[in-house]
Amino acid sequence: MNRNKISFGKINLNPNKPAVAVEKPNDSEHVATNSAVTGGGFKKMGKEQLIRQVEEVTDDMESQHLKEVMGISGFGRKAAKVFDINEQIAKAREVAPPKPRTEIEQEKTAGDDDSDDEPVFGPLPTDAVGGEKELKRQLKKSNADSDDDDDSEDEDDDDDKLERKIPNTHEVQMQHGSRAVLALAGDPAGARLVSGSIDYDMCFWDFAGMDAAMRSFRTIQPCENYPIRSLHYSVTGDMILVVSGNSQAKILDRDGFEKMECVKGDQYISDMARTKGHTAQLTSGCWHPYTREEFLTAALDGTLRIWHGLKSKEQKNVIKTRAQGGLRTNASACTFNRDATLIASGCVDGSIQMWDTRKMFVNTTHCLRGAHQKGAEISSIQFSYLGTQLATRSNDETMKLWDLRKFKDPLHTWTDLFSRYDTTDCCFSPDDRMLVTGESLPKGAKEAQLHFYSTQTFEEVKRIGVTDSHIIKTLWHPKLNQIFVGCGNGVIKCFYDELQSSRGAKLCVVKTHRKKKHTEMVGVSQIITPHALPMFRQEKSKSSRKKMEKERLDPVKSHRPDLPITSGQGGRVASSGGTLSSYVIRNLGLSKRVDDDQDPREAILKYAKEAEENPYWIAPAYKKTQPKPIFTDSTGEPDAKKAKEE
């Protein structure tokens, strides 16, 4: 069935000339359009050509509509008609400052002389041009001032925001011991905390099991008489790397039981690459970021060693740290970056050396000599969470922030940070916007400070007073959002926020601690009068311990159970036995037994008088027929034996 088709002529985009629409009769094969009227007839065209022309028309319509929306449809030849030069000059004169009279007269004369040669629509007058320039200059200045104000306000807002992100509304104190806490580590889940001290002790803290008293549930000495220098949890949280003053690092499980001890190297081999382990004191160590049984250690023998596997107990790689002249230098701190592509080490000579783990460890990837003062240990080296920045803390009282993309010069250097311990560290905030470090207590100061610095503006965000001793270790746990600080007097401070922090120390604070009963009581002073009359004597106060011992002896107050039965009095069964025979043997038979030392004849004769006067058993029956017994005299000698009758 053929339908009527409407064909269009060429669409003219000129609004003054409307488009002409021409209707043509039905045609099944071709569509006729009035695209070009030549000779008063219509021209037939194919479908492809028709589609091409329709696309061109739609593109023209879209561009025209876009120009109308943007307000530029009148540009071109019509601009000269629409542009009002008088109005623009009047606006410019109102804004522009007044000119001297002489300059105005010179401009008028110059304009009268050249009026015949200038075109009708020439350039703007100088007043208008100067006014526009002045207007633009004032606008730029006002915008710049407003931008500066906005920037200063934004900086103030950023500082306020950073200060609000520090979790320090509440604090909790944990007592490790009486000596300096040199090591702190928290497991990735945030359930436990371990601390190591210079007094060889290692304490385990479980937040889910502690109460408000904040006591550790286990204390061990994993490395005998060596101080604990560094502790680090594995990526899974089931193993702890213990770095002590010994040359052998140890691996403990979650509960403190030893799983592995590194092999000790041969001290008589000069080439450290040929030994099986470290030969000098360890300085630092850390776990691999994502490989479970791989860890890194550094020691004073001038090497860093990568260990892999708990069963094999063998080292995987040996990295040598070199000074500028090629001689050996010792590494005082080491770490992996977040994706384990770089190993960074801070050395005693003040240099920072890095190696790429995807290459051989012969040459360094990055090496910066003189990063810190020579001879002052770099006590801590930390990568940011994003991995683009590096922070170093040294005993030269400085902390520096480095950008790995421009590693020649530090981004900023913070000074006057006194440090007495070679394990004083620094750490990044979980969002990498702040850098935190502590200071040792200077002479004459009353309280050591914990410093927070911005990694963007390099200004000090906040300063918190912690304790009247040194601040050595700082740990900002990313999951708990709590800050743990190890001090020189054996105290571990925990700072947290009620709203921003989660779990951790907040679980322990709400639990009440049940106090134990005191065993001793301090009594008031008394006047002792031993010779006073009974009515004037004052009872002597007894301690609670003596009272308890006296009450213990009282069977009623102490609720003492019945003692075992030793006799059959009161109808109670004796403890000698449960049967009647055992009772008779124990009580009747043994109660009248004859001693072995006694003469049996005397034992029998002592009952002779009683048996004769009061016979009871056999004598009454044979009293009449029984002959009179004749006993042998014990004093007389027996008669001589009669000779045998033949």
XYZ file of C-alpha atoms in Angstrom:
646
model
C 0.000 0.000 0.000
C 1.480 3.278 -1.130
C 1.369 6.192 1.276
C 1.607 9.845 0.430
C 5.180 11.113 0.952
C 5.968 14.742 1.607
C 9.174 16.041 0.059
C 10.965 19.194 1.140
C 12.804 21.722 -0.833
C 16.202 23.034 0.109
C 16.083 24.407 3.628
C 17.511 27.884 3.769
C 18.940 28.871 7.144
C 18.290 32.541 6.417
C 15.431 33.573 8.693
C 14.279 36.215 6.203
C 13.654 33.603 3.475
C 11.375 30.827 4.608
C 11.882 27.326 3.294
C 9.634 26.155 0.482
C 7.923 22.787 0.837
C 6.817 20.982 -2.298
C 4.498 17.999 -2.298
C 4.973 15.336 -4.933
C 2.818 12.433 -5.928
C 3.633 8.894 -4.776
C 6.621 7.127 -6.185
C 7.725 3.713 -5.022
C 11.313 3.819 -6.230
C 12.541 7.417 -5.864
C 11.730 10.441 -3.770
C 11.711 13.771 -5.562
C 12.931 16.861 -3.780
C 13.100 20.447 -4.872
C 16.789 20.642 -4.076
C 17.620 22.523 -7.212
C 14.970 24.138 -9.307
C 16.369 24.200 -12.805
C 14.182 24.764 -15.807
C 11.070 24.610 -13.631
C 11.273 20.817 -13.212
C 12.148 18.291 -10.510
C 15.226 16.147 -10.400
C 15.158 12.538 -9.249
C 17.861 11.332 -6.832
C 18.812 8.119 -5.077
C 18.333 7.225 -1.420
C 22.029 7.726 -0.541
C 22.042 11.251 -1.901
C 18.807 12.008 -0.068
C 20.234 10.761 3.236
C 23.378 12.856 2.699
C 21.354 16.010 2.115
C 19.135 15.353 5.148
C 22.244 14.988 7.346
C 23.654 18.264 6.055
C 20.366 20.011 6.794
C 20.210 18.657 10.339
C 23.834 19.730 10.970
C 23.030 23.258 9.793
C 19.982 23.420 12.026
C 21.904 22.207 15.067
C 24.717 24.734 14.519
C 22.190 27.540 14.052
C 20.364 26.555 17.253
C 23.659 26.407 19.145
C 24.615 29.889 17.970
C 21.254 31.281 19.059
C 21.593 29.710 22.500
C 25.126 31.087 22.949
C 24.059 34.534 21.774
C 26.479 34.756 18.838
C 23.976 34.403 16.014
C 24.227 38.102 15.203
C 27.984 38.097 14.639
C 29.383 38.734 11.189
C 28.080 41.389 8.849
C 25.323 42.459 11.208
C 27.797 43.305 13.990
C 28.525 46.725 12.513
C 24.833 47.595 12.561
C 24.230 46.412 16.124
C 27.436 47.866 17.657
C 26.757 51.255 19.280
C 30.031 53.132 19.562
C 28.569 56.110 21.402
C 27.221 53.968 24.183
C 30.578 52.203 24.639
C 32.441 55.528 24.756
C 30.040 56.907 27.367
C 30.528 53.853 29.596
C 34.308 54.054 29.254
C 34.354 57.759 30.171
C 32.351 57.131 33.327
C 34.899 54.562 34.515
C 38.122 56.212 33.280
C 39.843 58.922 35.387
C 39.658 62.499 34.025
C 42.489 63.586 31.741
C 44.306 66.934 31.769
C 42.877 69.697 29.567
C 45.974 69.922 27.348
C 45.807 66.246 26.358
C 42.088 66.563 25.496
C 42.723 69.596 23.228
C 45.604 67.830 21.482
C 43.433 64.792 20.831
C 40.624 66.984 19.439
C 42.939 68.795 17.010
C 44.476 65.523 15.914
C 41.012 64.092 15.388
C 39.895 67.129 13.273
C 42.941 66.883 10.990
C 42.598 63.172 10.288
C 38.815 63.004 10.192
C 38.645 62.758 6.409
C 41.087 59.865 6.109
C 39.688 57.655 8.940
C 37.042 55.051 8.141
C 33.554 55.292 9.491
C 34.048 52.419 11.948
C 37.608 52.923 13.170
C 39.287 52.111 16.469
C 37.943 53.326 19.780
C 39.066 56.688 21.156
C 42.030 56.791 23.510
C 39.786 57.717 26.434
C 37.697 54.644 25.856
C 40.738 52.438 25.439
C 42.402 53.806 28.576
C 39.168 53.442 30.500
C 38.799 49.834 29.463
C 42.383 49.092 30.405
C 41.952 50.737 33.798
C 38.715 48.845 34.321
C 40.377 45.534 33.517
C 43.297 46.375 35.805
C 40.986 47.174 38.725
C 38.956 44.047 38.118
C 42.088 41.909 38.069
C 43.347 43.524 41.259
C 40.063 43.008 43.058
C 39.934 39.397 41.875
C 43.511 38.815 43.019
C 42.754 40.283 46.453
C 39.664 38.145 46.764
C 41.659 35.072 45.683
C 44.332 35.826 48.294
C 41.674 36.182 50.980
C 40.072 32.952 49.855
C 43.440 31.179 49.891
C 44.236 32.419 53.407
C 40.780 31.386 54.576
C 41.218 28.005 52.926
C 44.589 27.553 54.632
C 43.071 28.421 57.996
C 40.249 26.009 57.329
C 42.727 23.302 56.338
C 44.717 23.826 59.541
C 41.544 23.627 61.594
C 40.480 20.494 59.752
C 43.873 18.863 60.298
C 43.818 19.726 63.988
C 40.358 18.214 64.322
C 41.580 15.006 62.730
C 44.084 14.396 65.550
C 42.538 11.890 68.025
C 43.567 13.421 71.335
C 40.375 14.128 73.270
C 41.093 11.287 75.739
C 44.200 9.503 76.932
C 44.962 6.224 78.707
C 48.180 5.165 80.417
C 49.704 1.680 80.364
C 52.662 0.795 82.585
C 55.225 -1.398 80.852
C 57.907 -1.177 83.526
C 60.404 1.294 84.911
C 62.828 1.504 81.972
C 62.601 3.099 78.524
C 60.216 1.578 75.971
C 62.271 1.152 72.780
C 59.793 -0.738 70.570
C 56.042 -0.659 69.844
C 53.995 -2.642 67.343
C 50.288 -3.201 66.735
C 48.772 -6.038 64.770
C 46.936 -5.138 61.541
C 43.525 -5.983 63.013
C 44.067 -3.686 66.012
C 43.311 -6.340 68.630
C 46.723 -6.511 70.313
C 49.782 -4.411 71.054
C 53.321 -5.504 71.930
C 56.012 -3.408 73.562
C 59.712 -3.970 74.127
C 61.979 -2.269 76.611
C 65.606 -1.758 77.460
C 65.106 -4.033 80.507
C 64.832 -7.096 78.163
C 61.062 -7.488 78.758
C 58.402 -7.837 76.082
C 54.775 -7.243 77.104
C 51.607 -8.371 75.331
C 48.474 -6.206 75.557
C 45.052 -7.501 74.560
C 42.419 -4.770 74.291
C 39.505 -7.196 74.355
C 40.689 -8.809 77.602
C 41.952 -5.797 79.572
C 39.938 -3.732 82.003
C 40.378 -0.162 83.168
C 43.575 -1.116 85.033
C 45.291 -1.640 81.618
C 47.565 -4.543 82.586
C 49.400 -6.765 80.131
C 48.422 -10.426 80.085
C 51.928 -11.767 79.411
C 55.525 -10.646 79.959
C 58.483 -12.588 78.564
C 62.198 -12.170 77.907
C 62.598 -13.579 74.381
C 66.259 -12.635 73.903
C 67.618 -13.254 77.391
C 69.801 -10.301 78.430
C 69.514 -8.203 75.270
C 67.347 -5.062 74.979
C 64.431 -5.169 72.542
C 65.187 -2.646 69.778
C 62.376 -3.242 67.305
C 59.114 -5.190 67.027
C 56.967 -5.707 63.945
C 53.804 -7.720 63.217
C 53.538 -9.729 60.005
C 50.962 -8.869 57.361
C 48.624 -11.594 58.678
C 49.190 -10.681 62.331
C 50.094 -14.217 63.455
C 53.873 -13.685 63.816
C 56.096 -11.071 65.465
C 59.611 -10.141 64.381
C 61.830 -9.416 67.396
C 65.013 -7.418 66.763
C 67.251 -7.212 69.822
C 70.818 -6.234 70.620
C 71.840 -9.744 69.611
C 72.953 -10.707 66.102
C 70.108 -13.225 65.718
C 66.561 -12.097 65.085
C 63.684 -14.189 66.398
C 60.184 -14.973 65.177
C 57.461 -15.425 67.802
C 53.892 -16.477 67.312
C 50.908 -14.438 68.461
C 51.126 -15.728 72.051
C 54.882 -15.278 72.469
C 56.176 -18.793 71.723
C 59.311 -19.011 69.628
C 58.952 -20.306 66.074
C 62.319 -19.469 64.532
C 65.730 -18.015 65.314
C 67.986 -16.720 62.568
C 71.363 -18.313 61.980
C 74.452 -16.578 63.336
C 77.194 -15.771 60.839
C 80.863 -16.667 60.980
C 82.850 -13.813 62.497
C 86.123 -14.938 60.894
C 84.947 -14.508 57.290
C 85.698 -11.067 55.901
C 83.227 -11.249 53.003
C 79.814 -10.754 54.589
C 78.068 -12.181 51.506
C 79.543 -15.608 52.265
C 78.238 -15.858 55.826
C 74.892 -17.423 56.671
C 73.770 -14.652 58.991
C 74.625 -11.433 60.758
C 77.823 -11.221 62.749
C 77.144 -7.991 64.683
C 74.370 -6.314 66.644
C 71.026 -5.844 64.905
C 69.691 -2.324 64.442
C 66.345 -2.649 62.644
C 63.978 -5.034 60.878
C 60.575 -5.275 59.221
C 58.255 -7.749 57.485
C 57.540 -7.888 53.768
C 54.318 -5.953 52.963
C 52.486 -8.893 51.405
C 54.726 -12.015 51.477
C 53.923 -13.906 54.657
C 57.272 -15.527 55.577
C 59.720 -12.931 54.261
C 61.385 -10.253 56.371
C 64.337 -7.842 56.317
C 67.004 -7.176 58.952
C 69.856 -4.674 59.254
C 72.929 -4.897 61.478
C 76.209 -3.204 62.320
C 78.140 -5.617 60.067
C 77.341 -3.371 57.071
C 74.679 -5.616 55.516
C 70.938 -5.915 55.046
C 69.641 -9.464 54.768
C 66.370 -10.735 53.337
C 65.136 -13.950 54.982
C 62.529 -16.283 53.550
C 60.930 -19.346 55.103
C 60.608 -20.400 58.712
C 61.667 -24.015 58.218
C 64.743 -23.499 56.084
C 66.116 -20.647 58.279
C 68.196 -19.412 55.363
C 68.811 -15.965 54.010
C 67.583 -15.097 50.533
C 69.685 -12.056 49.615
C 72.531 -10.028 51.119
C 72.720 -6.254 50.497
C 75.890 -4.348 51.319
C 75.813 -0.677 52.295
C 78.749 1.354 51.021
C 80.118 4.750 51.999
C 81.238 7.339 49.481
C 84.752 5.929 49.162
C 83.508 2.373 48.689
C 84.213 1.375 52.277
C 81.680 -0.321 54.513
C 79.088 1.693 56.390
C 76.487 0.445 58.833
C 72.738 0.644 58.344
C 70.803 2.043 61.302
C 67.268 1.783 59.843
C 65.584 -0.113 56.994
C 62.120 -0.542 55.530
C 60.077 -1.662 52.512
C 57.773 0.664 50.597
C 54.068 -0.171 50.389
C 54.255 -2.246 47.200
C 57.642 -3.836 48.079
C 59.408 -2.491 44.986
C 61.987 -0.522 46.976
C 64.145 -1.187 50.029
C 65.317 1.967 51.792
C 68.096 2.186 54.341
C 69.389 5.026 56.484
C 73.090 4.716 57.261
C 75.398 5.967 59.964
C 77.284 8.208 57.524
C 74.090 10.244 56.971
C 73.269 8.767 53.561
C 69.988 7.315 52.269
C 70.364 4.306 49.988
C 67.637 2.483 48.069
C 67.553 -0.713 46.019
C 64.989 -1.982 43.526
C 63.756 -5.445 44.507
C 63.111 -6.336 40.849
C 66.807 -6.015 40.018
C 70.106 -7.240 41.384
C 71.207 -5.677 44.664
C 74.664 -4.761 43.370
C 74.085 -1.058 42.729
C 71.691 1.332 44.415
C 68.678 2.730 42.590
C 68.701 5.949 44.633
C 71.630 7.108 46.719
C 71.778 10.479 48.439
C 74.979 11.353 50.262
C 74.817 13.917 53.019
C 71.087 13.606 53.589
C 71.779 14.040 57.310
C 74.771 14.940 59.393
C 77.642 12.453 59.188
C 78.085 10.361 62.314
C 74.501 10.904 63.508
C 72.370 7.798 63.091
C 69.245 7.957 60.975
C 67.013 6.434 63.630
C 63.891 6.051 61.475
C 62.975 5.938 57.780
C 59.326 5.674 56.729
C 57.466 5.631 53.404
C 54.111 7.350 53.086
C 50.994 5.277 52.461
C 50.817 6.524 48.853
C 54.494 5.736 48.367
C 55.546 9.071 46.865
C 57.086 10.609 49.988
C 59.758 9.529 52.441
C 60.356 10.775 56.000
C 63.633 10.424 57.889
C 64.426 11.130 61.545
C 67.989 11.526 62.733
C 69.938 12.149 65.897
C 71.151 15.460 64.473
C 67.902 16.961 65.872
C 66.238 17.138 62.443
C 63.404 15.470 60.557
C 63.215 15.706 56.768
C 60.523 15.042 54.207
C 61.565 13.822 50.742
C 59.772 13.443 47.418
C 60.910 10.356 45.493
C 60.181 12.087 42.195
C 62.666 14.840 43.077
C 65.055 13.195 45.450
C 68.009 15.560 45.368
C 66.711 18.094 47.877
C 64.269 17.647 50.773
C 60.829 19.171 50.590
C 61.252 20.537 54.101
C 63.522 20.202 57.132
C 62.242 20.517 60.702
C 64.919 21.392 63.256
C 65.284 21.627 67.053
C 63.944 18.118 67.625
C 66.215 16.826 70.374
C 66.769 13.063 70.417
C 68.819 10.951 72.837
C 67.873 7.452 71.651
C 68.904 5.827 68.368
C 65.434 4.292 68.003
C 63.431 7.557 68.029
C 61.032 7.328 65.092
C 58.428 9.253 63.101
C 55.245 8.179 61.354
C 52.678 9.395 58.831
C 49.008 9.902 59.562
C 46.660 7.433 57.825
C 45.745 10.065 55.184
C 49.401 11.169 54.625
C 48.525 14.772 55.479
C 50.486 14.910 58.736
C 53.847 13.767 60.036
C 54.251 12.927 63.733
C 57.393 12.665 65.837
C 58.433 12.994 69.467
C 61.343 14.657 71.176
C 63.547 13.744 74.090
C 63.303 15.835 77.220
C 65.878 18.666 77.049
C 67.664 19.926 80.127
C 65.520 22.299 82.134
C 62.292 21.262 80.421
C 59.413 19.798 82.400
C 57.468 17.982 79.717
C 58.322 16.320 76.412
C 56.214 17.292 73.398
C 54.643 15.319 70.564
C 54.786 17.351 67.329
C 52.314 17.219 64.421
C 53.405 18.783 61.104
C 51.514 19.253 57.841
C 53.058 17.542 54.807
C 51.538 20.156 52.459
C 52.188 23.515 54.158
C 55.058 22.187 56.386
C 53.699 24.154 59.342
C 53.188 22.816 62.839
C 49.574 21.772 63.250
C 49.611 20.934 66.952
C 51.857 20.144 69.886
C 50.804 17.790 72.696
C 52.524 17.449 76.070
C 52.905 13.762 76.889
C 55.109 13.049 79.902
C 57.972 14.303 82.029
C 60.367 11.891 80.306
C 61.635 11.193 76.795
C 59.385 10.281 73.859
C 60.935 7.435 71.892
C 58.322 5.511 69.889
C 55.211 6.825 68.130
C 52.583 4.597 66.513
C 49.471 5.955 64.756
C 47.357 2.870 64.083
C 45.418 3.349 60.811
C 42.526 1.044 61.684
C 41.966 2.092 65.294
C 42.823 5.762 64.615
C 44.640 5.880 67.946
C 48.132 7.159 68.765
C 50.427 5.083 71.029
C 53.517 6.745 72.496
C 56.380 4.900 74.208
C 58.188 6.959 76.850
C 61.518 6.812 78.628
C 60.004 6.071 82.056
C 58.317 2.820 81.000
C 54.900 4.402 80.355
C 52.868 3.863 77.178
C 50.354 6.642 76.496
C 47.349 6.043 74.246
C 45.503 9.021 72.733
C 42.082 8.490 71.163
C 38.902 10.300 70.179
C 35.444 9.245 71.281
C 33.939 9.889 67.836
C 36.771 9.244 65.387
C 38.504 6.278 67.072
C 37.136 2.749 67.162
C 37.748 -0.194 69.501
C 41.256 -0.478 70.949
C 41.603 1.357 74.243
C 37.934 2.375 74.153
C 37.017 -1.231 74.975
C 39.122 -1.221 78.137
C 38.053 2.100 79.614
C 34.413 1.090 80.038
C 35.293 -2.067 81.984
C 35.382 -1.596 85.770
C 38.293 -2.970 87.749
C 37.423 -4.910 90.928
C 39.775 -3.906 93.698
C 41.328 -6.601 95.857
C 40.982 -6.640 99.625
C 43.972 -5.089 101.305
C 45.937 -7.541 103.442
C 47.474 -4.955 105.735
C 45.893 -1.980 107.475
C 47.743 0.942 108.950
C 46.373 1.529 112.440
C 46.404 4.660 114.518
C 49.232 5.289 116.958
C 48.746 3.709 120.393
C 50.224 4.145 123.829
C 51.444 0.818 125.160
C 51.100 0.378 128.968
C 52.008 -3.217 129.857
C 51.602 -2.740 133.651
C 48.252 -0.996 133.586
C 45.276 -2.459 135.426
C 42.966 -4.727 133.396
C 40.154 -2.189 133.418
C 42.453 0.500 131.961
C 44.212 -1.663 129.395
C 43.620 -0.872 125.755
C 43.159 -3.713 123.369
C 46.007 -4.053 120.987
C 44.969 -3.489 117.397
C 45.668 -6.457 115.204
C 46.317 -6.432 111.511
C 43.807 -7.954 109.176
C 46.206 -10.773 108.438
C 46.437 -11.806 112.111
C 42.691 -11.518 112.488
C 42.216 -13.750 109.510
C 44.627 -16.342 110.932
C 42.826 -16.316 114.286
C 39.440 -16.712 112.636
C 40.846 -19.545 110.629
C 41.561 -21.506 113.804
C 38.008 -21.000 115.066
C 35.914 -23.930 113.741
C 32.681 -21.936 113.878
C 33.868 -18.766 112.100
C 35.929 -20.623 109.576
C 33.187 -23.218 108.950
C 35.688 -26.022 109.394
C 34.396 -29.429 108.299
C 34.322 -32.377 110.717
C 37.677 -33.960 111.425
C 38.275 -37.633 110.593
C 37.090 -40.138 113.277
C 39.854 -41.711 115.355
C 37.601 -43.566 117.848
C 34.129 -45.033 118.075
C 32.630 -42.618 120.547
C 29.172 -41.210 120.124
C 27.894 -44.027 117.954
C 30.060 -42.929 115.056
C 31.916 -45.439 112.963
C 35.627 -45.256 113.475
C 37.934 -44.516 110.652
C 39.814 -47.755 111.258
C 37.557 -49.718 108.976
C 34.081 -50.257 107.720
C 33.608 -53.860 108.821
C 33.072 -55.279 112.323
C 36.141 -57.526 112.210
C 38.422 -54.601 111.434
C 36.819 -52.657 114.249
C 37.356 -55.497 116.767
C 40.944 -56.049 115.680
C 41.827 -52.365 115.832
C 40.104 -51.502 119.095
C 39.937 -54.703 121.206
C 42.763 -56.840 120.049
C 45.433 -54.195 119.724
C 44.375 -52.209 122.767
C 45.386 -55.062 125.154
C 48.352 -56.423 123.327
C 51.461 -57.548 125.181
C 54.688 -55.801 124.568
C 57.548 -57.813 123.231
C 59.847 -56.708 126.023
C 57.525 -57.990 128.764
C 57.907 -61.471 130.306
C 54.930 -63.565 129.166
C 54.857 -65.550 132.479
C 54.524 -62.310 134.459
C 51.854 -61.062 132.085
C 49.782 -64.187 132.770
C 50.365 -64.376 136.547
C 49.235 -60.797 137.131
C 45.708 -61.987 136.342
C 45.934 -65.141 138.565
C 44.593 -63.544 141.738
C 41.667 -61.975 139.863
C 40.870 -65.281 138.126
C 40.924 -67.174 141.413
C 38.664 -64.772 143.262
C 36.253 -64.161 140.469
C 36.426 -67.013 137.981
C 34.370 -66.370 134.864
C 35.212 -68.760 132.064
C 36.564 -72.254 132.793
C 37.156 -72.360 136.628
C 33.490 -72.471 137.704
C 32.824 -75.653 135.740
C 35.832 -77.573 137.110
C 35.905 -76.082 140.588
C 35.010 -79.309 142.378
C 36.902 -81.772 140.242
C 39.938 -79.731 139.268
C 43.070 -80.540 141.232
C 44.976 -77.781 142.815
C 47.642 -76.496 140.455
C 51.201 -76.505 141.673
C 53.517 -73.983 139.987
C 57.223 -74.334 139.816
C 59.160 -71.996 141.932
C 61.056 -69.650 139.701
C 63.767 -69.090 142.292
C 64.668 -72.740 142.878
C 66.821 -74.830 140.670
C 65.240 -77.682 138.765
C 65.863 -81.254 139.990
C 68.461 -83.342 138.317
C 67.218 -85.553 135.643
C 66.546 -89.048 136.771
C 68.525 -91.694 135.129
C 66.748 -93.603 132.514
C 65.349 -96.831 133.872
C 66.587 -99.814 132.131
